[in-house]
PDB file of C-alpha atoms and ligand atoms in Angstrom:
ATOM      1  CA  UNK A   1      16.242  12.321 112.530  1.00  0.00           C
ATOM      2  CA  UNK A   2      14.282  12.837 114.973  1.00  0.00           C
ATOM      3  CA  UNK A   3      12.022  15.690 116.924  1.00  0.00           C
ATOM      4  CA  UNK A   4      11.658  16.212 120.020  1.00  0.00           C
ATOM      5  CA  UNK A   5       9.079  18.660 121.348  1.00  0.00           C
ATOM      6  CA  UNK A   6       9.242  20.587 124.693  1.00  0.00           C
ATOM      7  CA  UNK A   7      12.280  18.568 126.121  1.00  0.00           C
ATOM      8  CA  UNK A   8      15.526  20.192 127.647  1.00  0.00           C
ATOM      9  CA  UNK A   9      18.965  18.798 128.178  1.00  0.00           C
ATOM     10  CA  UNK A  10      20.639  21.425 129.156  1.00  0.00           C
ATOM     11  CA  UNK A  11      24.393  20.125 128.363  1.00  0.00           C
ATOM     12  CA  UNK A  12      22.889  19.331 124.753  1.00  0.00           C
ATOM     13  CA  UNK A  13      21.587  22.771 124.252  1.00  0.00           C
ATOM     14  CA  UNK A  14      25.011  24.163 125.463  1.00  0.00           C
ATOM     15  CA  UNK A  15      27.414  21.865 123.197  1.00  0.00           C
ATOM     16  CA  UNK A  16      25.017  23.370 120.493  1.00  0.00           C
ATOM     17  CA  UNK A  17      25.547  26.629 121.307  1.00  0.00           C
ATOM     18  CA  UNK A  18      29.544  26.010 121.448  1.00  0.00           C
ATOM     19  CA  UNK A  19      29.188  24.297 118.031  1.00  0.00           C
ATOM     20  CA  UNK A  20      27.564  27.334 116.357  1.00  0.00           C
ATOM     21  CA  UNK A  21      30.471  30.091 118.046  1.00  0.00           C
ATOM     22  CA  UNK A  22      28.239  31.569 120.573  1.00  0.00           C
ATOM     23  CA  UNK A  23      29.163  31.810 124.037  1.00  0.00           C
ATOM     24  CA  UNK A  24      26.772  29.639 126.395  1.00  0.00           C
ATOM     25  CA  UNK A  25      25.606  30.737 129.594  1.00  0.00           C
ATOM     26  CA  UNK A  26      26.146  28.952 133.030  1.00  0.00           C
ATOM     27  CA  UNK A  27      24.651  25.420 133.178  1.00  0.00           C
ATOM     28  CA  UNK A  28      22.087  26.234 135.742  1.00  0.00           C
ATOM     29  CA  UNK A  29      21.390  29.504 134.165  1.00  0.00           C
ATOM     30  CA  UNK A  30      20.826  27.881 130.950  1.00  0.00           C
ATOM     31  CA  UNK A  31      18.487  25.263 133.020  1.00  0.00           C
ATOM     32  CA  UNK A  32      16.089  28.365 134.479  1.00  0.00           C
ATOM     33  CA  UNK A  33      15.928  30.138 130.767  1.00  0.00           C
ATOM     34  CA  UNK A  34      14.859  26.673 129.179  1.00  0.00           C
ATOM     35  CA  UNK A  35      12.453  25.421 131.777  1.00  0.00           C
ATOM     36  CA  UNK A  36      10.701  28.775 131.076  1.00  0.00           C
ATOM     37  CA  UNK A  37       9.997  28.717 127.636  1.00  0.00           C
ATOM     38  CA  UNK A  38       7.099  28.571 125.989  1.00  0.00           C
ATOM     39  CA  UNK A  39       7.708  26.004 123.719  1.00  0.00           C
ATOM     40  CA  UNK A  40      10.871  24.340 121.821  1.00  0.00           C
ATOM     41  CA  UNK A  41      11.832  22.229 119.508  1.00  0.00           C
ATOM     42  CA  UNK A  42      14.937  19.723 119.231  1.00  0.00           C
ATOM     43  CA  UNK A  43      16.167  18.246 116.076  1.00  0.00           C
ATOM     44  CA  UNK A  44      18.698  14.809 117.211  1.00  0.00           C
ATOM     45  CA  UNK A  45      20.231  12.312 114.353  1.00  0.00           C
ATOM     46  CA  UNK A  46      20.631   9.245 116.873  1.00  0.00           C
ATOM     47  CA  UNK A  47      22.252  10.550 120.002  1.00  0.00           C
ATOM     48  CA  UNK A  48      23.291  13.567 118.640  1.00  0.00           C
ATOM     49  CA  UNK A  49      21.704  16.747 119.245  1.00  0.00           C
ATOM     50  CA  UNK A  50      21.640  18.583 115.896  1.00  0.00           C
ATOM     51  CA  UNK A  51      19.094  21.619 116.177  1.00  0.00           C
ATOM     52  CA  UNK A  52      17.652  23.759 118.230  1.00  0.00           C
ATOM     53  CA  UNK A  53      15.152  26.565 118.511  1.00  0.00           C
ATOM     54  CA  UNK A  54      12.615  27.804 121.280  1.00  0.00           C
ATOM     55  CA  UNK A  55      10.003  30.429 121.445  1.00  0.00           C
ATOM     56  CA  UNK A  56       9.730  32.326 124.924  1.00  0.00           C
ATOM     57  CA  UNK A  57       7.116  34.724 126.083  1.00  0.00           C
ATOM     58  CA  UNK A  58       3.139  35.237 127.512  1.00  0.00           C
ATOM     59  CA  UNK A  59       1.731  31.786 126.164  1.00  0.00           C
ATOM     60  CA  UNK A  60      -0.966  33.747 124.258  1.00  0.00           C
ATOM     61  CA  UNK A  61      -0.316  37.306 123.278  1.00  0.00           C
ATOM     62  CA  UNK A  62       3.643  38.003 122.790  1.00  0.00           C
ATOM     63  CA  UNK A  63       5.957  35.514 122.160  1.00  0.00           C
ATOM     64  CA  UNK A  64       9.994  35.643 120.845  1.00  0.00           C
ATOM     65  CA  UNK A  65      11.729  33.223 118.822  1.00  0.00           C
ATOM     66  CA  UNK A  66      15.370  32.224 120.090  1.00  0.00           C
ATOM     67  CA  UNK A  67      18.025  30.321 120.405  1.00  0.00           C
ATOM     68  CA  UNK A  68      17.747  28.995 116.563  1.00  0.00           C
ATOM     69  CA  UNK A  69      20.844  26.828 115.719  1.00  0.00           C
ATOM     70  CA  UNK A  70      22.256  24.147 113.608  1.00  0.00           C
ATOM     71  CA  UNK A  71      25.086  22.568 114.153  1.00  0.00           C
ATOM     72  CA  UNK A  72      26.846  23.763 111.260  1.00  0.00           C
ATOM     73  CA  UNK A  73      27.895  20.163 109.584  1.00  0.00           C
ATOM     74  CA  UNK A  74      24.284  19.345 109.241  1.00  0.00           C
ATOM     75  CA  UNK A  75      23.300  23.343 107.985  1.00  0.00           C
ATOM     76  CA  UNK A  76      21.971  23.597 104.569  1.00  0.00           C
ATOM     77  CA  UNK A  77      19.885  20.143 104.534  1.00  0.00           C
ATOM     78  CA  UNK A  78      16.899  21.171 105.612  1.00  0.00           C
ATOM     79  CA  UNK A  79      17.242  21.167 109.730  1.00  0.00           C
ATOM     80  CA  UNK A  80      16.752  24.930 110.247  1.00  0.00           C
ATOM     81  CA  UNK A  81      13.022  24.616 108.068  1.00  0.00           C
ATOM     82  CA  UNK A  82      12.071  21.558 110.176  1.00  0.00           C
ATOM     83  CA  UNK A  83      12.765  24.059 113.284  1.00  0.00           C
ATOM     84  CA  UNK A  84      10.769  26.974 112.223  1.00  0.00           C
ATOM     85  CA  UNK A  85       8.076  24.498 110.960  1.00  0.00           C
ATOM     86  CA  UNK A  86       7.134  22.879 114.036  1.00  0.00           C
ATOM     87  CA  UNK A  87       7.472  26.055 115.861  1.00  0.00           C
ATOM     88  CA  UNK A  88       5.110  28.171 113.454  1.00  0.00           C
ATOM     89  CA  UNK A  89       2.893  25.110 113.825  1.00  0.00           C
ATOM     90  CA  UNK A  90       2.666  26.057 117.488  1.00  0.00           C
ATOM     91  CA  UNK A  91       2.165  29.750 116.480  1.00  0.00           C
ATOM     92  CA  UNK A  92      -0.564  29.073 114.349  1.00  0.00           C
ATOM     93  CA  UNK A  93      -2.546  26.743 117.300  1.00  0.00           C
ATOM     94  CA  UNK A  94      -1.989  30.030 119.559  1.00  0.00           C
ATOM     95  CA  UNK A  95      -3.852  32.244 116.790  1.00  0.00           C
ATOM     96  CA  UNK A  96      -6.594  30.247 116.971  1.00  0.00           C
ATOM     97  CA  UNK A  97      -7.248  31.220 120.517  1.00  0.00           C
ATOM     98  CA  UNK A  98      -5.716  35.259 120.707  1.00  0.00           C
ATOM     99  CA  UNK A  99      -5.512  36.124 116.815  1.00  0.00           C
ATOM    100  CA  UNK A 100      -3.681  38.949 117.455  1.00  0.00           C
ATOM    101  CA  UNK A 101      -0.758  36.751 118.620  1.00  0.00           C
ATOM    102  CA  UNK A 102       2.443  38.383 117.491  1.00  0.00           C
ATOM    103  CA  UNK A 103       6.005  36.786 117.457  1.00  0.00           C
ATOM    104  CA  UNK A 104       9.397  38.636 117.561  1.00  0.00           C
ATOM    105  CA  UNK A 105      13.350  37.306 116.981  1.00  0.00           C
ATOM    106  CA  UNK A 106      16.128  39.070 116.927  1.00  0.00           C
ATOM    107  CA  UNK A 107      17.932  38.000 113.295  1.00  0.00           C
ATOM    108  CA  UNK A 108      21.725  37.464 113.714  1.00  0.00           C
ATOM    109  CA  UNK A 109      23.205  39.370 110.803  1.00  0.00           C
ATOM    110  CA  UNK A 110      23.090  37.924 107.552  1.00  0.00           C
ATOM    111  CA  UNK A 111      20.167  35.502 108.542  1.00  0.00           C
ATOM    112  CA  UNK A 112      17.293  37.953 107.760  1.00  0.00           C
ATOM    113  CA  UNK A 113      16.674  36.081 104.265  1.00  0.00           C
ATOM    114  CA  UNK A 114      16.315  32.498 106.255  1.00  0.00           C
ATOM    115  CA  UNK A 115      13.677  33.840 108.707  1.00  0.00           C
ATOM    116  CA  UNK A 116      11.797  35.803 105.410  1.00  0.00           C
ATOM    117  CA  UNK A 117      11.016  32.184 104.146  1.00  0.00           C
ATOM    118  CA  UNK A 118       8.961  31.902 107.100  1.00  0.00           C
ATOM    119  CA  UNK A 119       6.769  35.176 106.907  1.00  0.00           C
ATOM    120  CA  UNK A 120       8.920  37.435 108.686  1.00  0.00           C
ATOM    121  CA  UNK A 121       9.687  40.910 107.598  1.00  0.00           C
ATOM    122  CA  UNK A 122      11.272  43.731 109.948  1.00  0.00           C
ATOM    123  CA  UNK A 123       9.620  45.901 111.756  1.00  0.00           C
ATOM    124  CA  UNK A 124      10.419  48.935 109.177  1.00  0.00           C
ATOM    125  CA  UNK A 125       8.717  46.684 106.584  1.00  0.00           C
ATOM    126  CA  UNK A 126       6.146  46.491 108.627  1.00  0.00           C
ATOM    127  CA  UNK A 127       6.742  50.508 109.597  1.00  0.00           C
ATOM    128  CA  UNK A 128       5.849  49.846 113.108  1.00  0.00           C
ATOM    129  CA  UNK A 129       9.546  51.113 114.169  1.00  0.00           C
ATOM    130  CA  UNK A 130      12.949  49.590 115.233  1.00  0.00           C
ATOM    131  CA  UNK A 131      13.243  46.893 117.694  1.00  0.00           C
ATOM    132  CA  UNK A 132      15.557  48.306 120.355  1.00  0.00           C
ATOM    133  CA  UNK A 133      18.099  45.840 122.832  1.00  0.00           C
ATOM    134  CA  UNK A 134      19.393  46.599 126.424  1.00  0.00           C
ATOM    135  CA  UNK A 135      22.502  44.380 127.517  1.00  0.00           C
TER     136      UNK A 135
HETATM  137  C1  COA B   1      20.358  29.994 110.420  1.00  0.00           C
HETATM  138  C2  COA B   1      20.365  28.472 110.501  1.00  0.00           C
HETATM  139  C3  COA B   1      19.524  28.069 111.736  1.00  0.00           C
HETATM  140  C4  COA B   1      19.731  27.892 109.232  1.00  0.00           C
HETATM  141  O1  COA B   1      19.631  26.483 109.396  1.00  0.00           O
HETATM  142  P1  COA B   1      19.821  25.479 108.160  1.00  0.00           P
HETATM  143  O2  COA B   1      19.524  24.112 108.649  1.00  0.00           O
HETATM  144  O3  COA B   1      21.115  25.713 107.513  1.00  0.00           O
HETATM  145  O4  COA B   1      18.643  25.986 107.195  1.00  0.00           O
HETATM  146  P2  COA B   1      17.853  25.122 106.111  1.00  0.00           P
HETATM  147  O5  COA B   1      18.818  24.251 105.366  1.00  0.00           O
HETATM  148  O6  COA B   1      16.710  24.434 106.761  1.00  0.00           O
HETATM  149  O7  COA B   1      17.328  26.266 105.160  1.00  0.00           O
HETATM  150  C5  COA B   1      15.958  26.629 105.077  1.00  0.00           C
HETATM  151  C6  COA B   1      15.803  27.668 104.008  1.00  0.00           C
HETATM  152  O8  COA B   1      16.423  28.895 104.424  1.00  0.00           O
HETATM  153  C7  COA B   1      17.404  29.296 103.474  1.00  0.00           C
HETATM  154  N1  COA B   1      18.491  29.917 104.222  1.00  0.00           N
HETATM  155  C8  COA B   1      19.291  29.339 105.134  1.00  0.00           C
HETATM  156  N2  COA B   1      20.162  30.239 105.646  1.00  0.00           N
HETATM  157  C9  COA B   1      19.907  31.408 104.998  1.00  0.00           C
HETATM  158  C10 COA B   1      20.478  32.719 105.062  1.00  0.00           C
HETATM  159  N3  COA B   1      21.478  33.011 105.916  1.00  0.00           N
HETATM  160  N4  COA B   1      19.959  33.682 104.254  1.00  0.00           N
HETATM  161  C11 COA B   1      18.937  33.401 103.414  1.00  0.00           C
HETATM  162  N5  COA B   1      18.362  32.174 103.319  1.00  0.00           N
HETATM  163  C12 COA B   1      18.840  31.194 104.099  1.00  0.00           C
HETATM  164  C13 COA B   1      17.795  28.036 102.752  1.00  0.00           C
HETATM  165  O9  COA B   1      18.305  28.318 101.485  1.00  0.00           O
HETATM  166  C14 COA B   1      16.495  27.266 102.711  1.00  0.00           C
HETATM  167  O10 COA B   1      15.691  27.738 101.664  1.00  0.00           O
HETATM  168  P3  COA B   1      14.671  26.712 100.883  1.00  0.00           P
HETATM  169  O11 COA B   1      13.986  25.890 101.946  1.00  0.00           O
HETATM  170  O12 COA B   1      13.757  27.620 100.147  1.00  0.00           O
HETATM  171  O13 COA B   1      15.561  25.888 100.026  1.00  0.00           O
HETATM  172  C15 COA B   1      21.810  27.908 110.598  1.00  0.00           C
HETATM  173  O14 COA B   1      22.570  28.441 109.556  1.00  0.00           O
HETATM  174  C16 COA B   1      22.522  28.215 111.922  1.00  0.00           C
HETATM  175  O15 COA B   1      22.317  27.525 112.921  1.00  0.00           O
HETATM  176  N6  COA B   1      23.401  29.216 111.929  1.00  0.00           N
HETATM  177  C17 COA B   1      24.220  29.542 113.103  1.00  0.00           C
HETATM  178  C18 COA B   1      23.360  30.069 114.226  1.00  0.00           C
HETATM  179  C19 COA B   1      22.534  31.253 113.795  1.00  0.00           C
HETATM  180  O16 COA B   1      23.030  32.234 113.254  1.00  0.00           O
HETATM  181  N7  COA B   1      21.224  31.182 114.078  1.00  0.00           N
HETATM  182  C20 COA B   1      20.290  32.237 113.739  1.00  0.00           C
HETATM  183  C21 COA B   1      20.191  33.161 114.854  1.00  0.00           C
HETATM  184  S1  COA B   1      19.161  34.549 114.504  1.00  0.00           S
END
Protein backbone atom coordinates (compact mmCIF):
# COMPACT_ATOMS: atom_id res chain seq x y z
CA UNK A 1 0.00 0.00 0.00
CA UNK A 2 0.89 3.01 -0.46
CA UNK A 3 0.30 6.91 0.76
CA UNK A 4 0.07 9.56 -0.96
CA UNK A 5 0.02 12.99 0.66
CA UNK A 6 -1.61 16.19 -0.78
CA UNK A 7 -2.28 14.68 -4.34
CA UNK A 8 -5.74 14.82 -6.21
CA UNK A 9 -7.11 12.74 -9.02
CA UNK A 10 -10.20 13.78 -9.21
CA UNK A 11 -11.80 10.64 -11.20
CA UNK A 12 -10.07 8.49 -8.32
CA UNK A 13 -11.66 10.41 -5.57
CA UNK A 14 -15.06 10.12 -7.43
CA UNK A 15 -14.97 6.17 -8.22
CA UNK A 16 -14.32 6.20 -4.36
CA UNK A 17 -17.08 8.01 -3.54
CA UNK A 18 -19.38 5.73 -5.96
CA UNK A 19 -17.78 2.68 -4.26
CA UNK A 20 -18.81 3.74 -0.73
CA UNK A 21 -22.86 4.70 -1.97
CA UNK A 22 -22.49 8.36 -1.87
CA UNK A 23 -23.42 10.46 -4.63
CA UNK A 24 -20.28 12.40 -6.18
CA UNK A 25 -20.38 15.80 -7.27
CA UNK A 26 -19.58 17.14 -10.86
CA UNK A 27 -15.99 16.40 -12.00
CA UNK A 28 -14.91 19.95 -12.09
CA UNK A 29 -16.75 20.71 -8.98
CA UNK A 30 -15.07 17.95 -7.27
CA UNK A 31 -11.64 19.45 -8.88
CA UNK A 32 -12.29 23.19 -7.11
CA UNK A 33 -13.34 21.44 -3.54
CA UNK A 34 -10.04 19.26 -3.65
CA UNK A 35 -7.56 21.80 -4.89
CA UNK A 36 -8.77 23.77 -1.82
CA UNK A 37 -8.13 21.66 0.91
CA UNK A 38 -5.97 21.94 3.45
CA UNK A 39 -4.45 18.81 3.42
CA UNK A 40 -5.35 15.02 2.31
CA UNK A 41 -4.40 11.89 2.37
CA UNK A 42 -4.71 8.90 -0.27
CA UNK A 43 -4.37 5.32 0.57
CA UNK A 44 -3.65 3.21 -3.24
CA UNK A 45 -2.80 -0.80 -3.28
CA UNK A 46 -0.93 -0.63 -6.81
CA UNK A 47 -3.10 1.36 -9.15
CA UNK A 48 -5.96 1.24 -7.18
CA UNK A 49 -7.19 3.98 -5.19
CA UNK A 50 -8.37 2.47 -1.88
CA UNK A 51 -8.83 5.41 0.74
CA UNK A 52 -9.47 8.63 1.12
CA UNK A 53 -9.80 11.44 3.61
CA UNK A 54 -9.05 15.32 3.58
CA UNK A 55 -9.16 18.03 6.11
CA UNK A 56 -10.47 21.54 4.78
CA UNK A 57 -10.46 24.85 6.50
CA UNK A 58 -8.15 28.19 7.76
CA UNK A 59 -4.63 26.37 7.66
CA UNK A 60 -4.13 27.33 11.34
CA UNK A 61 -7.13 27.94 13.51
CA UNK A 62 -10.34 25.84 12.21
CA UNK A 63 -10.10 23.02 10.23
CA UNK A 64 -12.92 20.02 9.18
CA UNK A 65 -12.29 16.54 8.50
CA UNK A 66 -14.11 15.08 5.27
CA UNK A 67 -14.56 13.03 2.75
CA UNK A 68 -13.28 9.81 4.90
CA UNK A 69 -13.80 6.58 2.83
CA UNK A 70 -12.75 3.09 2.24
CA UNK A 71 -13.57 1.26 -0.37
CA UNK A 72 -15.55 -1.17 1.38
CA UNK A 73 -13.60 -4.59 0.19
CA UNK A 74 -10.51 -3.32 1.83
CA UNK A 75 -12.70 -1.84 5.23
CA UNK A 76 -11.85 -3.47 8.42
CA UNK A 77 -7.91 -4.00 7.74
CA UNK A 78 -6.64 -1.19 9.01
CA UNK A 79 -7.01 1.57 5.95
CA UNK A 80 -9.43 3.94 7.75
CA UNK A 81 -6.56 4.20 10.99
CA UNK A 82 -3.76 4.79 8.44
CA UNK A 83 -6.16 7.80 7.19
CA UNK A 84 -6.87 9.44 10.41
CA UNK A 85 -3.18 8.81 11.39
CA UNK A 86 -1.46 10.75 8.89
CA UNK A 87 -4.06 13.34 9.06
CA UNK A 88 -3.89 13.85 13.01
CA UNK A 89 -0.16 13.86 12.30
CA UNK A 90 -0.82 17.03 10.34
CA UNK A 91 -3.12 18.28 13.17
CA UNK A 92 -0.68 17.88 15.69
CA UNK A 93 2.27 19.95 13.44
CA UNK A 94 -0.57 22.79 13.25
CA UNK A 95 -0.80 22.82 17.25
CA UNK A 96 2.52 23.46 17.48
CA UNK A 97 2.14 26.79 15.83
CA UNK A 98 -1.85 27.99 16.98
CA UNK A 99 -2.48 25.51 20.04
CA UNK A 100 -5.81 26.31 20.11
CA UNK A 101 -6.26 24.59 16.71
CA UNK A 102 -9.61 22.86 16.72
CA UNK A 103 -10.90 20.22 14.14
CA UNK A 104 -14.57 19.38 13.30
CA UNK A 105 -16.30 16.27 11.04
CA UNK A 106 -19.49 15.59 10.58
CA UNK A 107 -19.83 11.55 11.67
CA UNK A 108 -22.06 9.61 9.20
CA UNK A 109 -24.36 7.64 11.46
CA UNK A 110 -23.12 4.71 13.06
CA UNK A 111 -19.39 5.83 12.60
CA UNK A 112 -19.17 7.92 15.84
CA UNK A 113 -17.26 4.88 17.64
CA UNK A 114 -14.48 4.83 14.61
CA UNK A 115 -13.73 8.58 14.90
CA UNK A 116 -13.75 8.13 19.15
CA UNK A 117 -10.54 5.96 18.59
CA UNK A 118 -9.03 9.01 17.41
CA UNK A 119 -9.89 11.54 20.31
CA UNK A 120 -13.07 12.73 19.14
CA UNK A 121 -16.08 13.16 21.28
CA UNK A 122 -19.30 15.31 20.27
CA UNK A 123 -19.80 18.48 20.94
CA UNK A 124 -22.46 17.62 23.89
CA UNK A 125 -19.57 15.62 25.41
CA UNK A 126 -17.74 18.34 25.18
CA UNK A 127 -21.09 20.58 26.24
CA UNK A 128 -20.12 23.25 23.90
CA UNK A 129 -23.62 22.65 21.94
CA UNK A 130 -24.88 20.92 18.71
CA UNK A 131 -23.21 21.28 15.47
CA UNK A 132 -25.92 22.62 13.17
CA UNK A 133 -25.96 21.91 8.90
CA UNK A 134 -27.52 24.15 6.13
CA UNK A 135 -28.08 22.27 2.67
C1 LIG B 1 -15.58 4.52 8.39
C2 LIG B 1 -14.49 3.87 7.56
C3 LIG B 1 -13.66 5.00 6.91
C4 LIG B 1 -13.59 3.03 8.47
O1 LIG B 1 -12.50 2.54 7.69
P1 LIG B 1 -11.86 1.10 7.95
O2 LIG B 1 -10.68 0.97 7.06
O3 LIG B 1 -12.90 0.06 7.87
O4 LIG B 1 -11.39 1.26 9.47
P2 LIG B 1 -10.18 0.50 10.19
O5 LIG B 1 -10.19 -0.94 9.78
O6 LIG B 1 -8.92 1.25 9.96
O7 LIG B 1 -10.62 0.63 11.70
C5 LIG B 1 -9.94 1.45 12.63
C6 LIG B 1 -10.55 1.25 13.98
O8 LIG B 1 -11.88 1.79 14.00
C7 LIG B 1 -12.81 0.79 14.38
N1 LIG B 1 -14.04 1.04 13.63
C8 LIG B 1 -14.20 1.00 12.29
N2 LIG B 1 -15.47 1.33 11.95
C9 LIG B 1 -16.12 1.54 13.13
C10 LIG B 1 -17.46 1.89 13.46
N3 LIG B 1 -18.39 2.11 12.51
N4 LIG B 1 -17.78 2.03 14.78
C11 LIG B 1 -16.84 1.84 15.74
N5 LIG B 1 -15.55 1.51 15.47
C12 LIG B 1 -15.20 1.36 14.18
C13 LIG B 1 -12.14 -0.52 14.05
O9 LIG B 1 -12.65 -1.56 14.82
C14 LIG B 1 -10.69 -0.22 14.34
O10 LIG B 1 -10.44 -0.33 15.71
P3 LIG B 1 -8.97 -0.83 16.25
O11 LIG B 1 -7.94 -0.09 15.43
O12 LIG B 1 -8.98 -0.45 17.69
O13 LIG B 1 -8.95 -2.29 15.98
C15 LIG B 1 -15.07 2.92 6.48
O14 LIG B 1 -15.95 2.02 7.10
C16 LIG B 1 -15.83 3.63 5.35
O15 LIG B 1 -15.22 4.13 4.40
N6 LIG B 1 -17.16 3.64 5.41
C17 LIG B 1 -18.00 4.20 4.35
C18 LIG B 1 -17.83 5.70 4.26
C19 LIG B 1 -18.11 6.37 5.58
O16 LIG B 1 -19.14 6.18 6.21
N7 LIG B 1 -17.17 7.23 6.00
C20 LIG B 1 -17.28 7.96 7.25
C21 LIG B 1 -17.92 9.24 6.99
S1 LIG B 1 -18.21 10.17 8.45
Amino acid sequence: MTVKENYYNVEDYTELYKSVGWEPIALENAKIALLNSVYSVSIYDGDKAIGFGRMIGDQIRFLYICDIMVRPEYQGQGVGRMIMENILNRINEIKKLEPRATTYLGAVSGKEGFYEKFGFKTRKEDGTGEGMVLH
